[in-house]
Amino acid sequence: MNDSAQAVAVVRGRLGDVRPRLGIILGSGLDAVAERVTWAESIGYAELPGFPQPSVQGHAGTLLLGRLGNTEVALLRGRSHYYESGRSDGMRCPIETLKGLGCETLILTNAAGSMMPYAAPGSLVLITDHIALGLPNPLVGESAAERFQDMSDAYDPELVKALNDHARGLAIHIHRGVYMWFSGPSFETSAEIRAANHLGADLVGMSTVPETILARFLGLRVAGISVVTNYAAGMGEEPPSHEQTLRAAGDAADDLARLLSAFAEELGSD
Ligand code: HPA
């Protein structure tokens, strides 16, 4: 049995025949979403074969199973970033595990820097596409035919529309933007941000993109939502910092939690 099959067995051994349909990866400081999950049971990553041991403050390192609205969900609280290990496939086993448990849709959330003057810290942004020029592709070394994954419409346009409609219904202002991946852990220079802007990016961050590639490879539908925690380097009054990321993420997390609950509610009524 590979790691993800073993992880699925651990989850089913502990919690019985759980069948989450929706998976969510929670970014730094976004725990308000986890607080809305009812019938919640959590399993530490340390107990799950192949799961990363997060080293970043604000990332709990637990798989949470329960219900959001009427929908069975699985939340990954804590992710592995490229900058922790120099590996871009660190989330492969957790995402395979979500798929193995029954998830069809994966919502990726993150904290990001904004290059859109109108998307201030505390805003939510639906990711419509990404740019990751320097990322070692997480499928390098993979031999399955699906490694030649089509990445046009990687962020499912129907999910973007559904999330946008729910946000409008809840009077949550939400933007759309292209997310550009930088490896971190240092933040970008001001010149890098100007270059990113010229390339067509609206947001910058250090996560999500490898997970999108892996999830698409595995046949999951993907949506991405960024919580803007700062203006990107050179664009705001305060330089980016991890403390600011956690603070601003906490402020917007409630809107994100309401949005994801409404989305899950509808998914459950299909
Ligand atoms: N750059 C990269 N990653 C980030 C930022 C940023 O400005 N803010 C939050 N995560």
XYZ file of C-alpha atoms and ligand atoms in Angstrom:
280
model
C 0.000 0.000 0.000
C 1.341 3.447 -0.814
C 1.332 6.284 1.725
C -1.987 7.801 0.697
C -3.760 4.411 0.721
C -2.365 3.887 4.223
C -3.490 7.382 5.265
C -7.004 6.650 3.957
C -6.962 3.412 5.978
C -5.896 5.302 9.127
C -8.739 7.813 8.671
C -11.352 5.097 8.042
C -9.986 3.024 10.903
C -10.454 5.960 13.267
C -13.632 7.557 11.919
C -15.467 4.838 10.008
C -16.762 5.209 6.504
C -16.348 8.975 6.071
C -16.843 10.199 2.488
C -16.014 13.900 2.175
C -16.923 15.412 -1.193
C -15.160 18.696 -0.698
C -11.544 19.194 0.316
C -10.181 22.498 1.531
C -6.566 23.453 2.166
C -6.392 26.247 4.708
C -3.723 28.923 4.445
C -1.946 30.739 7.265
C -4.223 32.339 9.836
C -7.474 31.111 8.258
C -8.703 28.972 11.131
C -12.117 30.661 11.269
C -13.105 28.241 8.512
C -12.213 25.231 10.652
C -14.286 26.641 13.517
C -17.435 26.385 11.381
C -17.024 22.662 10.803
C -19.516 20.613 12.826
C -19.153 16.959 13.863
C -15.464 17.725 13.627
C -12.837 15.061 14.208
C -9.192 15.743 13.657
C -6.162 13.582 13.073
C -2.639 14.978 13.417
C -0.394 14.821 10.368
C 2.107 12.913 12.525
C -0.294 9.938 12.485
C -0.752 9.989 8.717
C 1.905 8.345 6.535
C 3.371 10.677 3.898
C 1.948 13.851 5.437
C 4.308 16.821 5.981
C 5.241 18.113 9.390
C 4.502 21.853 9.084
C 7.128 24.225 10.443
C 5.269 27.478 9.866
C 3.532 29.400 12.625
C -0.216 29.609 11.858
C -0.323 26.096 10.334
C -1.742 23.492 12.679
C -0.814 20.238 10.927
C -4.123 18.414 11.244
C -6.619 16.784 8.927
C -10.096 17.807 10.038
C -13.170 15.865 8.952
C -16.738 16.952 9.536
C -19.584 18.878 7.977
C -19.790 22.337 6.514
C -23.436 23.052 5.795
C -24.804 19.682 4.667
C -21.624 18.627 3.019
C -19.008 16.254 4.332
C -15.694 18.057 4.109
C -12.031 17.322 4.733
C -9.830 20.243 5.714
C -6.074 20.167 5.545
C -4.904 22.591 8.223
C -1.291 23.083 7.369
C 0.602 22.667 4.126
C 4.136 22.058 3.093
C 5.704 24.915 1.155
C 8.503 24.634 -1.357
C 10.631 26.919 0.821
C 10.570 24.437 3.714
C 12.174 21.540 1.872
C 13.075 22.566 -1.680
C 10.467 20.052 -2.882
C 7.383 21.062 -4.817
C 5.516 17.749 -4.365
C 5.252 17.925 -0.562
C 1.434 18.025 -0.692
C 1.051 15.097 -3.060
C 0.183 12.523 -0.415
C -2.343 14.731 1.459
C -4.105 15.603 -1.820
C -4.099 11.952 -2.927
C -5.578 11.108 0.460
C -8.425 13.593 -0.021
C -9.098 12.038 -3.397
C -8.928 8.549 -1.887
C -11.479 9.558 0.752
C -13.903 10.663 -1.969
C -13.269 14.381 -2.578
C -14.125 15.577 -6.076
C -13.478 19.267 -5.525
C -10.562 20.994 -3.828
C -10.583 24.589 -2.660
C -7.149 26.030 -2.053
C -6.873 29.057 0.201
C -3.865 31.181 0.880
C -2.539 34.477 2.135
C -1.200 36.654 -0.659
C 0.285 40.038 -1.439
C -1.836 42.235 -3.704
C -0.725 44.251 -6.713
C -4.256 45.524 -7.309
C -4.658 48.961 -5.718
C -8.388 48.303 -5.156
C -7.769 44.937 -3.410
C -6.505 46.161 -0.049
C -5.386 43.962 2.859
C -8.423 42.084 4.159
C -9.888 41.555 0.655
C -10.772 38.191 -0.836
C -9.696 37.347 -4.382
C -10.850 34.441 -6.547
C -7.861 33.037 -8.387
C -8.608 32.797 -12.098
C -5.196 31.608 -13.259
C -1.571 31.372 -12.170
C 1.989 32.039 -13.300
C 4.834 29.979 -11.854
C 7.861 30.460 -14.022
C 10.473 29.347 -11.494
C 8.628 26.434 -9.916
C 10.090 22.961 -10.351
C 6.950 21.188 -11.564
C 5.674 18.742 -8.895
C 5.008 16.153 -11.648
C 8.665 15.887 -12.666
C 9.554 12.181 -12.488
C 5.919 11.088 -12.828
C 5.388 8.511 -15.574
C 1.577 8.360 -15.862
C 0.180 9.723 -19.132
C -1.726 12.365 -17.151
C 1.582 14.087 -16.381
C 0.985 16.040 -19.609
C -1.837 17.734 -17.802
C -3.840 20.416 -19.591
C -3.621 23.507 -17.406
C -5.876 25.866 -19.358
C -8.829 26.553 -17.055
C -6.935 24.954 -14.154
C -9.136 26.997 -11.820
C -12.575 25.691 -12.758
C -14.582 28.567 -14.319
C -17.850 27.106 -12.994
C -16.491 27.076 -9.455
C -15.203 30.638 -9.849
C -18.687 31.682 -10.951
C -20.422 29.779 -8.145
C -18.121 31.274 -5.499
C -18.548 34.736 -6.998
C -22.360 34.382 -6.921
C -22.296 33.199 -3.304
C -20.078 36.107 -2.312
C -22.516 38.521 -3.935
C -25.430 36.874 -2.113
C -23.614 37.339 1.194
C -22.613 40.945 0.375
C -18.949 39.931 0.518
C -16.907 41.985 -1.882
C -14.655 39.644 -3.861
C -12.150 40.351 -6.637
C -10.613 38.139 -9.317
C -6.942 37.879 -10.091
C -3.964 35.969 -11.441
C -1.698 34.521 -8.735
C 2.037 34.415 -9.277
C 4.131 31.937 -7.327
C 7.450 32.955 -5.801
C 9.518 30.470 -3.878
C 10.093 32.540 -0.729
C 10.792 32.424 2.115
C 12.142 35.954 1.657
C 9.538 38.281 0.213
C 9.937 39.688 -3.301
C 11.936 42.758 -4.199
C 10.114 45.832 -5.471
C 11.593 45.217 -8.938
C 10.314 41.633 -8.923
C 6.850 42.938 -8.114
C 7.000 45.441 -10.984
C 8.109 42.592 -13.273
C 5.285 40.346 -12.021
C 2.813 43.112 -12.696
C 4.105 43.486 -16.264
C 3.711 39.737 -16.745
C 0.030 39.936 -15.886
C -0.029 38.924 -12.226
C -2.354 40.499 -9.660
C -1.310 38.566 -6.540
C 1.898 37.049 -5.235
C 2.328 34.142 -2.874
C 4.451 31.142 -1.933
C 1.975 28.254 -2.053
C -1.064 26.882 -3.919
C 0.365 26.480 -7.438
C 2.058 23.091 -6.866
C -1.168 21.921 -5.205
C -3.250 23.053 -8.187
C -0.999 21.101 -10.554
C -1.137 17.970 -8.382
C -4.894 18.202 -7.906
C -5.552 18.646 -11.623
C -3.267 15.673 -12.308
C -5.412 13.642 -9.914
C -8.613 14.736 -11.663
C -9.964 17.039 -8.947
C -11.828 20.242 -9.739
C -9.925 23.159 -8.291
C -10.795 26.611 -7.021
C -8.431 29.030 -5.306
C -9.162 31.916 -2.982
C -6.559 34.361 -1.735
C -6.894 36.476 1.340
C -4.946 39.664 0.731
C -2.742 40.252 3.738
C -0.587 43.075 2.371
C 0.199 45.147 -0.656
C 3.109 43.530 -2.492
C 6.635 44.849 -1.896
C 7.101 48.475 -2.837
C 3.358 49.117 -3.157
C 2.206 49.645 0.426
C 3.213 51.730 3.397
C 4.256 48.734 5.502
C 6.779 46.200 4.141
C 5.423 42.603 3.977
C 6.010 40.496 7.094
C 4.752 37.162 8.446
C 3.166 38.921 11.457
C 1.184 41.182 9.151
C 0.154 38.113 7.119
C -1.286 36.385 10.184
C -3.024 39.527 11.461
C -4.713 40.469 8.178
C -5.621 36.856 7.393
C -7.404 36.624 10.737
C -9.457 39.724 9.899
C -10.665 38.359 6.538
C -11.021 34.745 7.630
C -14.568 35.290 8.791
C -15.731 36.370 5.326
C -13.932 33.378 3.849
C -15.613 31.065 6.364
C -19.072 32.431 5.499
C -18.376 32.085 1.790
C -17.129 28.501 2.032
C -20.058 27.513 4.264
C -22.548 28.873 1.722
C -20.729 27.112 -1.108
C -20.665 23.817 0.791
C -24.338 24.182 1.694
C -25.260 24.333 -1.978
C -22.956 21.458 -2.877
C -24.745 19.372 -0.234
C -28.134 20.087 -1.758
C -27.140 18.812 -5.259
N 4.552 37.810 -1.134
C 4.610 36.470 -1.121
N 3.849 35.719 -0.334
C 2.976 36.344 0.480
C 2.865 37.741 0.515
C 3.698 38.519 -0.342
O 3.652 39.758 -0.374
N 1.912 38.030 1.436
C 1.452 36.842 1.922
N 2.105 35.824 1.355
